[in-house]
Short mmCIF file of C-alpha atoms in Angstrom, two decimals:
data_model
loop_
_atom_site.label_atom_id
_atom_site.label_comp_id
_atom_site.label_asym_id
_atom_site.label_seq_id
_atom_site.Cartn_x
_atom_site.Cartn_y
_atom_site.Cartn_z
CA MET A 495 42.45 12.05 18.34
CA ILE A 496 39.72 12.39 15.66
CA ASN A 497 40.79 9.08 14.10
CA ALA A 498 40.87 7.21 17.41
CA SER A 499 38.66 4.17 17.94
CA LEU A 500 36.05 4.07 20.72
CA LYS A 501 38.35 1.76 22.68
CA GLU A 502 41.22 4.25 22.33
CA LEU A 503 38.99 7.16 23.33
CA SER A 504 37.73 5.24 26.34
CA ALA A 505 41.31 4.47 27.40
CA ALA A 506 42.37 8.10 26.94
CA LEU A 507 39.48 9.27 29.13
CA ALA A 508 40.21 6.62 31.76
CA ASP A 509 43.91 7.55 31.87
CA LYS A 510 43.06 11.28 32.06
CA ARG A 511 45.07 12.03 28.90
CA ILE A 512 42.04 14.04 27.82
CA SER A 513 38.82 15.00 29.53
CA SER A 514 35.37 14.56 28.03
CA THR A 515 35.00 18.35 28.08
CA GLU A 516 38.16 18.76 25.98
CA LEU A 517 37.16 15.95 23.62
CA THR A 518 33.66 17.34 23.17
CA GLN A 519 35.04 20.83 22.49
CA LEU A 520 37.37 19.36 19.85
CA TYR A 521 34.41 17.92 17.95
CA LEU A 522 32.27 21.03 18.46
CA ASP A 523 35.06 23.11 16.90
CA ARG A 524 35.14 20.81 13.85
CA ILE A 525 31.34 20.98 13.58
CA ALA A 526 31.44 24.79 13.68
CA ARG A 527 34.06 24.80 10.91
CA LEU A 528 32.76 22.08 8.57
CA ASN A 529 29.03 21.67 9.16
CA PRO A 530 27.92 24.89 7.38
CA ASP A 531 28.96 23.19 4.09
CA LEU A 532 28.34 19.52 4.85
CA ASN A 533 24.95 20.14 6.57
CA ALA A 534 25.35 16.87 8.49
CA TYR A 535 23.73 18.26 11.65
CA ILE A 536 20.30 19.88 11.92
CA THR A 537 20.65 20.87 15.58
CA VAL A 538 23.78 21.55 17.64
CA ASP A 539 23.64 22.90 21.19
CA ALA A 540 27.23 23.40 22.34
CA GLU A 541 26.27 24.58 25.82
CA ARG A 542 24.16 21.49 26.40
CA SER A 543 26.83 19.12 25.05
CA LEU A 544 29.55 20.68 27.22
CA ALA A 545 27.33 20.41 30.29
CA ALA A 546 26.88 16.68 29.57
CA ALA A 547 30.64 16.33 29.07
CA LYS A 548 31.29 18.01 32.40
CA ALA A 549 28.86 15.59 34.08
CA ALA A 550 30.66 12.69 32.40
CA ASP A 551 34.01 13.91 33.75
CA ALA A 552 32.50 14.06 37.23
CA ARG A 553 31.12 10.53 36.82
CA ARG A 554 34.56 9.22 35.85
CA ALA A 555 36.13 11.07 38.80
CA ALA A 556 33.60 9.42 41.11
CA GLY A 557 34.63 5.98 39.85
CA ASN A 558 31.26 4.79 38.53
CA ALA A 559 31.82 5.21 34.81
CA HIS A 560 30.74 2.95 31.95
CA ALA A 561 33.45 2.20 29.36
CA LEU A 562 31.84 4.74 26.99
CA THR A 563 31.22 7.47 29.57
CA GLY A 564 32.31 10.81 28.17
CA VAL A 565 32.66 9.59 24.57
CA PRO A 566 30.80 11.93 22.17
CA LEU A 567 28.29 10.67 19.61
CA ALA A 568 25.86 12.03 17.04
CA GLN A 569 22.18 11.13 17.27
CA LYS A 570 20.02 10.80 14.17
CA ASP A 571 17.21 13.35 14.39
CA ILE A 572 14.63 10.56 14.43
CA PHE A 573 15.28 9.82 18.13
CA CYS A 574 13.38 11.89 20.70
CA ALA A 575 15.77 13.46 23.22
CA GLU A 576 14.47 15.40 26.18
CA GLY A 577 14.96 19.14 25.70
CA TRP A 578 16.39 18.74 22.18
CA ARG A 579 14.53 19.77 19.05
CA THR A 580 13.51 16.58 17.21
CA THR A 581 12.43 17.26 13.61
CA CYS A 582 12.76 13.92 11.75
CA GLY A 583 13.96 16.07 8.83
CA SER A 584 10.49 17.58 8.37
CA LYS A 585 8.84 20.98 8.53
CA MET A 586 5.97 19.12 10.21
CA LEU A 587 8.08 18.84 13.41
CA GLU A 588 10.16 22.00 12.97
CA THR A 589 9.33 23.37 16.43
CA PHE A 590 8.91 20.07 18.32
CA VAL A 591 11.06 19.85 21.46
CA SER A 592 10.77 16.39 22.96
CA PRO A 593 9.65 16.13 26.60
CA TYR A 594 11.16 12.64 26.95
CA ASP A 595 14.06 10.44 25.82
CA ALA A 596 13.85 7.56 23.37
CA HIS A 597 15.00 4.26 24.87
CA VAL A 598 18.16 4.42 22.75
CA VAL A 599 18.93 7.90 24.10
CA THR A 600 18.37 6.74 27.68
CA ARG A 601 20.66 3.75 27.17
CA LEU A 602 23.49 5.71 25.55
CA GLU A 603 23.37 9.10 27.28
CA LYS A 604 21.85 8.40 30.68
CA ASP A 605 22.99 4.82 31.37
CA ALA A 606 26.35 4.79 29.56
CA GLY A 607 27.06 8.51 30.00
CA MET A 608 27.90 9.27 26.35
CA VAL A 609 27.75 12.90 25.24
CA SER A 610 25.44 13.95 22.40
CA LEU A 611 27.00 16.43 19.97
CA GLY A 612 23.67 17.10 18.27
CA LYS A 613 20.96 15.75 15.99
CA THR A 614 21.95 14.70 12.47
CA ASN A 615 20.24 15.47 9.18
CA MET A 616 18.12 12.83 7.46
CA ASP A 617 15.62 12.27 4.67
CA GLU A 618 12.20 13.49 5.79
CA PHE A 619 10.63 10.85 8.05
CA ALA A 620 13.43 8.51 6.87
CA MET A 621 11.95 8.35 3.36
CA GLY A 622 14.78 8.53 0.86
CA SER A 623 18.06 7.06 -0.34
CA SER A 624 20.04 10.25 -0.90
CA ASN A 625 19.33 12.68 1.94
CA GLU A 626 17.82 15.12 -0.54
CA THR A 627 14.28 15.06 0.91
CA SER A 628 15.19 16.76 4.19
CA TYR A 629 13.35 20.02 4.84
CA TYR A 630 16.69 21.32 6.20
CA GLY A 631 18.53 20.88 2.92
CA PRO A 632 20.67 18.12 1.41
CA VAL A 633 23.76 16.66 3.05
CA GLN A 634 27.06 16.64 1.15
CA ASN A 635 29.14 13.49 0.86
CA PRO A 636 32.57 14.30 2.43
CA TRP A 637 34.30 12.19 -0.26
CA ASP A 638 32.86 14.37 -3.06
CA ARG A 639 30.77 17.39 -2.07
CA SER A 640 28.79 17.21 -5.33
CA ARG A 641 27.49 13.74 -4.48
CA VAL A 642 24.92 12.38 -2.02
CA PRO A 643 25.90 10.60 1.22
CA GLY A 644 23.04 8.07 0.91
CA GLY A 645 19.92 8.01 2.99
CA SER A 646 18.12 8.21 5.19
CA SER A 647 20.93 8.20 7.79
CA GLY A 648 23.13 10.32 5.50
CA GLY A 649 23.67 13.02 8.12
CA SER A 650 25.00 10.46 10.60
CA ALA A 651 27.20 8.93 7.88
CA ALA A 652 28.62 12.29 6.76
CA ALA A 653 29.23 13.34 10.37
CA VAL A 654 31.36 10.26 11.13
CA ALA A 655 33.08 10.23 7.72
CA ALA A 656 34.14 13.89 8.17
CA ARG A 657 35.13 13.19 11.79
CA LEU A 658 32.45 15.49 13.19
CA ALA A 659 31.65 12.66 15.60
CA PRO A 660 33.48 9.45 16.51
CA ILE A 661 30.29 7.37 16.09
CA ALA A 662 26.59 7.86 15.41
CA THR A 663 23.19 6.25 15.65
CA GLY A 664 21.13 5.50 12.57
CA THR A 665 17.93 3.70 11.61
CA ASP A 666 17.39 1.20 8.83
CA THR A 667 13.96 0.58 7.25
CA GLY A 668 15.14 -0.62 3.84
CA GLY A 669 18.90 -0.06 4.00
CA SER A 670 19.14 3.38 5.62
CA ILE A 671 22.15 2.46 7.77
CA ARG A 672 23.94 0.16 5.31
CA GLN A 673 23.60 2.21 2.09
CA PRO A 674 24.92 5.53 3.53
CA ALA A 675 27.65 3.59 5.35
CA ALA A 676 28.70 2.14 1.99
CA LEU A 677 28.66 5.53 0.24
CA CYS A 678 30.69 7.22 3.02
CA ASN A 679 33.25 4.46 3.79
CA LEU A 680 31.81 3.50 7.19
CA THR A 681 30.78 0.35 8.98
CA GLY A 682 27.07 0.22 9.79
CA LEU A 683 24.95 -2.50 11.35
CA LYS A 684 21.20 -3.11 11.17
CA PRO A 685 20.44 -5.55 14.01
CA THR A 686 17.79 -8.27 14.09
CA TYR A 687 14.33 -6.69 14.31
CA GLY A 688 13.48 -6.22 17.98
CA VAL A 689 17.03 -6.24 19.39
CA VAL A 690 17.01 -2.44 19.84
CA SER A 691 13.90 -0.70 21.18
CA ARG A 692 11.92 1.52 18.81
CA TRP A 693 10.30 3.44 21.69
CA GLY A 694 10.86 7.15 21.17
CA MET A 695 12.00 6.60 17.58
CA ILE A 696 9.60 8.39 15.22
CA ALA A 697 7.94 5.63 13.21
CA PHE A 698 8.11 5.29 9.43
CA ALA A 699 7.21 1.62 8.84
CA SER A 700 6.86 -0.10 12.19
CA SER A 701 7.45 -3.69 11.08
CA LEU A 702 10.67 -2.71 9.27
CA ASP A 703 12.30 0.12 11.27
CA GLN A 704 15.35 -0.82 13.32
CA ALA A 705 18.00 1.32 15.03
CA GLY A 706 21.70 0.52 14.87
CA PRO A 707 25.26 1.88 15.08
CA MET A 708 27.34 3.62 12.38
CA GLY A 709 31.08 3.94 12.99
CA LYS A 710 34.59 3.71 11.61
CA SER A 711 34.98 -0.02 12.33
CA ALA A 712 33.20 -3.22 13.29
CA GLU A 713 34.77 -3.00 16.73
CA ASP A 714 33.28 0.46 17.31
CA CYS A 715 29.86 -0.77 16.16
CA ALA A 716 30.09 -3.77 18.50
CA LEU A 717 30.78 -1.51 21.50
CA LEU A 718 27.94 0.88 20.66
CA LEU A 719 25.44 -1.89 19.95
CA SER A 720 26.25 -3.49 23.31
CA ALA A 721 25.33 -0.18 24.94
CA MET A 722 22.15 0.55 22.94
CA ALA A 723 20.50 -2.90 22.75
CA GLY A 724 18.30 -4.44 25.40
CA PHE A 725 14.71 -5.31 26.27
CA ASP A 726 12.31 -2.41 26.67
CA PRO A 727 8.85 -3.13 28.17
CA LYS A 728 7.52 0.09 26.60
CA ASP A 729 8.05 -1.36 23.08
CA SER A 730 5.75 -4.33 22.32
CA THR A 731 8.11 -5.47 19.55
CA SER A 732 11.22 -5.40 21.77
CA LEU A 733 12.61 -8.90 22.29
CA GLU A 734 13.02 -10.05 25.88
CA ARG A 735 16.57 -11.37 25.70
CA PRO A 736 19.64 -10.82 27.88
CA VAL A 737 21.88 -7.95 26.75
CA GLU A 738 24.80 -9.40 24.81
CA ASP A 739 28.45 -8.41 24.64
CA TYR A 740 28.64 -8.03 20.88
CA ALA A 741 32.43 -7.64 20.97
CA ARG A 742 32.98 -11.05 22.52
CA ASP A 743 33.74 -12.91 19.28
CA LEU A 744 35.72 -10.26 17.41
CA GLU A 745 39.03 -12.11 17.63
CA GLN A 746 37.71 -15.52 16.59
CA PRO A 747 39.45 -16.87 13.45
CA LEU A 748 37.37 -17.47 10.32
CA ALA A 749 38.71 -20.93 9.44
CA GLY A 750 35.77 -23.14 8.51
CA LEU A 751 33.36 -20.24 8.02
CA LYS A 752 30.94 -20.84 5.14
CA ILE A 753 30.14 -17.68 3.18
CA GLY A 754 27.17 -17.86 0.81
CA LEU A 755 27.11 -15.85 -2.42
CA PRO A 756 23.54 -15.44 -3.72
CA LYS A 757 23.68 -15.72 -7.50
CA GLU A 758 20.89 -13.11 -7.70
CA PHE A 759 23.26 -10.52 -6.13
CA PHE A 760 25.77 -10.95 -8.93
CA ALA A 761 23.46 -10.60 -11.93
CA ASP A 762 23.26 -7.63 -14.29
CA GLY A 763 22.94 -4.15 -12.84
CA MET A 764 26.00 -3.98 -10.60
CA ASP A 765 28.65 -1.38 -11.45
CA ALA A 766 31.93 -2.91 -12.73
CA ASP A 767 34.05 -1.16 -10.06
CA VAL A 768 31.71 -2.36 -7.30
CA ALA A 769 31.85 -5.92 -8.69
CA LYS A 770 35.68 -5.80 -8.77
CA ALA A 771 35.92 -4.59 -5.16
CA VAL A 772 33.48 -7.26 -3.95
CA ASP A 773 35.38 -9.98 -5.86
CA GLU A 774 38.63 -8.87 -4.19
CA ALA A 775 36.93 -8.99 -0.79
CA ILE A 776 35.79 -12.54 -1.50
CA ALA A 777 39.38 -13.46 -2.34
CA GLU A 778 40.53 -11.91 0.96
CA TYR A 779 38.02 -14.00 2.86
CA ARG A 780 39.34 -17.11 1.15
CA LYS A 781 42.81 -16.21 2.43
CA LEU A 782 41.34 -15.90 5.92
CA GLY A 783 40.14 -19.50 5.73
CA ALA A 784 36.51 -19.09 4.72
CA GLU A 785 34.80 -21.47 2.32
CA ILE A 786 32.72 -19.84 -0.43
CA VAL A 787 29.49 -21.54 -1.53
CA GLU A 788 26.81 -20.46 -3.98
CA VAL A 789 23.29 -20.00 -2.61
CA SER A 790 20.07 -18.72 -4.13
CA LEU A 791 17.45 -16.19 -3.07
CA PRO A 792 14.92 -16.78 -5.88
CA ASN A 793 12.39 -14.21 -4.69
CA MET A 794 14.96 -11.44 -4.30
CA LYS A 795 13.59 -9.70 -7.42
CA LEU A 796 10.27 -9.22 -5.65
CA SER A 797 11.71 -7.45 -2.60
CA VAL A 798 11.57 -3.90 -4.01
CA PRO A 799 7.92 -4.03 -5.18
CA ALA A 800 6.85 -5.80 -1.96
CA TYR A 801 8.68 -3.22 0.15
CA TYR A 802 7.09 -0.30 -1.70
CA VAL A 803 3.66 -1.67 -0.85
CA ILE A 804 4.27 -2.58 2.79
CA ALA A 805 6.38 0.42 3.84
CA PRO A 806 4.06 3.12 2.42
CA ALA A 807 1.03 1.29 3.86
CA GLU A 808 2.53 1.47 7.35
CA ALA A 809 3.73 5.02 6.77
CA SER A 810 0.26 6.22 5.76
CA SER A 811 -1.03 4.87 9.07
CA ASN A 812 1.84 6.12 11.24
CA LEU A 813 1.85 9.63 9.77
CA SER A 814 -1.91 10.13 10.12
CA ARG A 815 -1.27 11.51 13.61
CA PHE A 816 0.51 14.56 12.15
CA ASP A 817 -2.56 16.63 11.33
CA GLY A 818 -1.95 19.98 12.99
CA VAL A 819 -4.32 19.11 15.83
CA ARG A 820 -2.82 16.15 17.65
CA TYR A 821 0.77 16.63 16.46
CA GLY A 822 2.83 18.72 14.09
CA HIS A 823 2.69 21.89 12.05
CA ARG A 824 -0.62 23.80 12.02
CA ALA A 825 -1.51 26.06 9.09
CA ALA A 826 -1.89 29.72 10.01
CA GLU A 827 -5.01 30.22 7.89
CA TYR A 828 -7.98 27.83 7.50
CA THR A 829 -11.75 28.02 7.26
CA ASP A 830 -12.99 24.86 8.98
CA LEU A 831 -11.68 21.62 10.45
CA THR A 832 -11.28 19.88 7.08
CA SER A 833 -9.42 22.90 5.75
CA LEU A 834 -7.16 22.83 8.83
CA TYR A 835 -6.21 19.19 8.21
CA LYS A 836 -5.63 19.68 4.49
CA LYS A 837 -3.57 22.84 4.72
CA SER A 838 -1.52 21.68 7.72
CA ARG A 839 -0.54 18.40 6.04
CA ALA A 840 0.02 20.04 2.64
CA GLU A 841 2.35 22.62 4.17
CA GLY A 842 4.07 20.29 6.66
CA PHE A 843 4.97 17.32 4.45
CA GLY A 844 7.39 17.26 1.53
CA ALA A 845 6.73 15.70 -1.89
CA GLU A 846 8.27 12.27 -1.19
CA VAL A 847 6.32 11.84 2.05
CA LYS A 848 3.08 12.83 0.31
CA ARG A 849 3.82 10.33 -2.49
CA ARG A 850 4.25 7.48 -0.02
CA ILE A 851 1.18 8.43 2.01
CA LEU A 852 -0.90 8.36 -1.19
CA ILE A 853 0.56 4.99 -2.25
CA GLY A 854 0.00 3.55 1.22
CA THR A 855 -3.57 4.80 1.48
CA TYR A 856 -4.33 3.37 -1.96
CA VAL A 857 -2.97 -0.13 -1.29
CA LEU A 858 -4.89 -0.32 1.98
CA SER A 859 -8.16 0.90 0.50
CA HIS A 860 -11.27 -1.27 0.05
CA GLY A 861 -10.99 -3.38 -3.07
CA TYR A 862 -7.21 -3.12 -3.34
CA TYR A 863 -6.04 -4.49 0.03
CA ASP A 864 -6.13 -8.13 -1.15
CA ALA A 865 -4.58 -7.33 -4.52
CA TYR A 866 -1.63 -5.38 -3.18
CA TYR A 867 -1.03 -5.40 0.58
CA LEU A 868 -1.97 -9.03 1.21
CA GLN A 869 0.07 -10.21 -1.78
CA ALA A 870 3.08 -8.19 -0.59
CA GLN A 871 2.88 -9.83 2.83
CA LYS A 872 2.86 -13.27 1.17
CA VAL A 873 5.96 -12.31 -0.83
CA ARG A 874 7.57 -11.18 2.40
CA ARG A 875 7.10 -14.67 3.84
CA LEU A 876 8.61 -16.26 0.72
CA ILE A 877 11.68 -14.00 1.03
CA ALA A 878 12.14 -15.03 4.68
CA GLN A 879 11.87 -18.70 3.63
CA ASP A 880 14.54 -18.12 0.95
CA PHE A 881 16.94 -16.82 3.59
CA ALA A 882 16.17 -19.77 5.89
CA ALA A 883 17.04 -22.17 3.06
CA ALA A 884 20.25 -20.27 2.32
CA PHE A 885 21.37 -20.33 5.96
CA ALA A 886 21.00 -24.11 5.92
CA GLN A 887 23.99 -24.06 3.54
CA CYS A 888 26.13 -21.22 4.93
CA ASP A 889 26.89 -19.15 8.03
CA VAL A 890 26.92 -15.70 6.45
CA ILE A 891 25.69 -14.25 3.15
CA LEU A 892 27.94 -11.81 1.30
CA GLY A 893 27.29 -9.37 -1.53
CA PRO A 894 27.40 -5.70 -2.48
CA THR A 895 25.61 -3.14 -0.34
CA SER A 896 24.73 -0.77 -3.16
CA PRO A 897 24.73 -1.37 -6.94
CA ASP A 898 26.90 1.72 -7.48
CA VAL A 899 28.99 4.29 -5.65
CA ALA A 900 27.61 7.66 -4.52
CA PHE A 901 25.66 9.38 -7.29
CA ARG A 902 25.50 13.10 -7.98
CA ALA A 903 23.04 15.25 -6.07
CA GLY A 904 19.88 15.65 -8.11
CA GLU A 905 20.81 12.82 -10.51
CA LYS A 906 17.90 10.57 -9.49
CA ALA A 907 15.61 13.12 -7.87
CA ALA A 908 13.17 13.18 -10.82
CA ASP A 909 12.95 9.38 -11.11
CA PRO A 910 11.59 7.76 -7.92
CA VAL A 911 11.93 4.22 -9.29
CA GLN A 912 15.66 4.65 -9.97
CA MET A 913 16.03 6.10 -6.47
CA TYR A 914 14.16 3.14 -4.94
CA LEU A 915 16.49 0.71 -6.77
CA SER A 916 19.43 2.17 -4.80
CA ASP A 917 18.32 -0.16 -1.99
CA ILE A 918 17.84 -3.25 -4.16
CA TYR A 919 20.42 -5.32 -2.21
CA THR A 920 19.38 -4.21 1.27
CA ILE A 921 15.55 -4.23 1.36
CA ALA A 922 15.09 -8.01 1.58
CA VAL A 923 16.96 -8.05 4.92
CA ASN A 924 14.38 -5.72 6.47
CA LEU A 925 11.45 -7.69 5.06
CA ALA A 926 12.86 -10.83 6.71
CA GLY A 927 13.86 -9.03 9.95
CA LEU A 928 17.45 -10.30 9.71
CA PRO A 929 20.68 -8.56 10.81
CA GLY A 930 22.83 -7.06 8.06
CA MET A 931 25.84 -4.79 7.91
CA SER A 932 27.99 -2.85 5.48
CA LEU A 933 31.75 -2.37 5.66
CA PRO A 934 34.27 -0.67 3.36
CA CYS A 935 35.91 -2.91 0.73
CA GLY A 936 37.57 -0.56 -1.75
CA PHE A 937 37.26 2.56 -3.89
CA ALA A 938 36.18 3.49 -7.40
CA GLN A 939 37.45 6.48 -9.37
CA ARG A 940 34.84 8.99 -10.57
CA ASP A 941 35.80 12.39 -12.04
CA GLY A 942 39.16 12.29 -10.28
CA LYS A 943 37.66 11.47 -6.87
CA ARG A 944 37.94 8.28 -4.85
CA LEU A 945 34.49 7.01 -3.92
CA PRO A 946 33.95 4.22 -1.37
CA VAL A 947 32.47 0.80 -2.13
CA GLY A 948 30.51 -1.12 0.51
CA LEU A 949 30.46 -4.86 1.19
CA GLN A 950 27.30 -6.30 2.73
CA LEU A 951 27.19 -9.19 5.21
CA ILE A 952 23.86 -10.78 6.17
CA GLY A 953 23.41 -13.17 9.08
CA ASP A 954 20.70 -15.39 10.52
CA TYR A 955 18.57 -14.07 13.39
CA PHE A 956 20.59 -12.91 16.44
CA SER A 957 23.95 -13.51 14.73
CA GLU A 958 25.17 -9.92 15.24
CA ALA A 959 28.26 -11.02 17.19
CA ARG A 960 29.19 -13.43 14.37
CA LEU A 961 28.68 -10.74 11.70
CA LEU A 962 30.86 -8.30 13.62
CA ASN A 963 33.52 -11.00 14.00
CA VAL A 964 33.49 -11.65 10.22
CA ALA A 965 33.77 -7.91 9.53
CA HIS A 966 36.45 -7.32 12.17
CA GLN A 967 38.71 -10.08 10.84
CA TYR A 968 38.45 -8.55 7.34
CA GLN A 969 39.29 -5.12 8.77
CA ARG A 970 42.35 -6.56 10.51
CA ALA A 971 43.59 -7.75 7.11
CA THR A 972 42.71 -4.58 5.15
CA ASP A 973 42.83 -0.82 5.73
CA TRP A 974 39.90 0.43 3.63
CA HIS A 975 37.99 1.42 6.79
CA GLN A 976 40.88 3.55 8.09
CA GLN A 977 40.92 5.90 5.11
CA MET A 978 39.20 9.26 5.29
CA PRO A 979 38.30 12.02 2.82
CA GLU A 980 41.08 14.35 1.68
CA GLY A 981 41.17 17.87 3.06
CA LEU A 982 39.39 17.09 6.31
#
């Protein structure tokens, strides 16, 4: 049952071969056994989850169930959930229990009737590419416990990879769904900016943050995205569009599809095993009838520096509310109001969050705004124009998700620039607001362990259904996505 797809779980619940209570207990038992080592979850409340499962069983018995009613899921600890502790991976919010639900939580748990198994670990305030900046400790990659699962949605990725949940939510500001999906052999989708509401999602960089699904297959992601997307009047950046059925095109053949390969993605810097796996995936797409064309994204090299101006600038503004007075941790000892602010923020934030707040405050300061922030916004526009030109020549862009497989814990912790380059292939998608996804395309051998390689697909605005179709057809022809870590 732990390897079943969402469609298979839904059918099993509908046919009464298993109840939601039994299914939820199965996952809770695995969490109790494996989470103490993996550290994928920050908060688990078995009593609460079983109560939700019981309510889901009653809803199915009453005949008013959604297709996903009773299916368990893991929620990234960045989403506020009424009555659940919501920490965002930070000491700053260690004791915060949300009085309300994020829109995503309402859609999935209240409207669809899915059952939350708990809140998953993450880099503090979603700032990181390795899940090592969490106040609650690092997450282990289930494929090799000495390596990172990626970040910032590494807890969600590890939970699904180790079958501690059938599917999970994540958020992606610069690749935080796609990179951990690649490093943990999952399928993860970052939708077009505005497709999923950010209301109730603790903000890192508001013009870049986007929630999305992380699962074992494109089909699972399509079903979850259909349940979590939709217009939300409480979010001014939410797009007022009809809710789509993102699974509608999964079975469409790929004959005639034009796949663009940006030459900048295949320059120096990519690991040889990653390059080999991506080349084999391209060959598989050719067999499926796709035409491969070369495209160019000439400003791709500027995406990392532009991102690390814009994202910290927005973070320094968003995190100013956590001062020990309005929100967050308050220092026990202080002498005056200024001392209260300083000590509360010094104690509540970790080193990476402080670094980004300082960078963001600097680039927004008088005399430097034009030189840094304004220039970065101009680069952002150029990157979006590059993608528009590329999509005039192709339907989908293909490339690697990450330049390498999962690295060892602590390997890049002392070098922030090397850590930031982990997202070199994913950041441009967020700057342009486009949809992108990662799916498994092979393995590389490291120290006797098999480590997953991720393939990235990028689409034009609102082409999520097409992306999922392209990924699903590849997953029908291959079995990379069905493989799971040994010993679990």
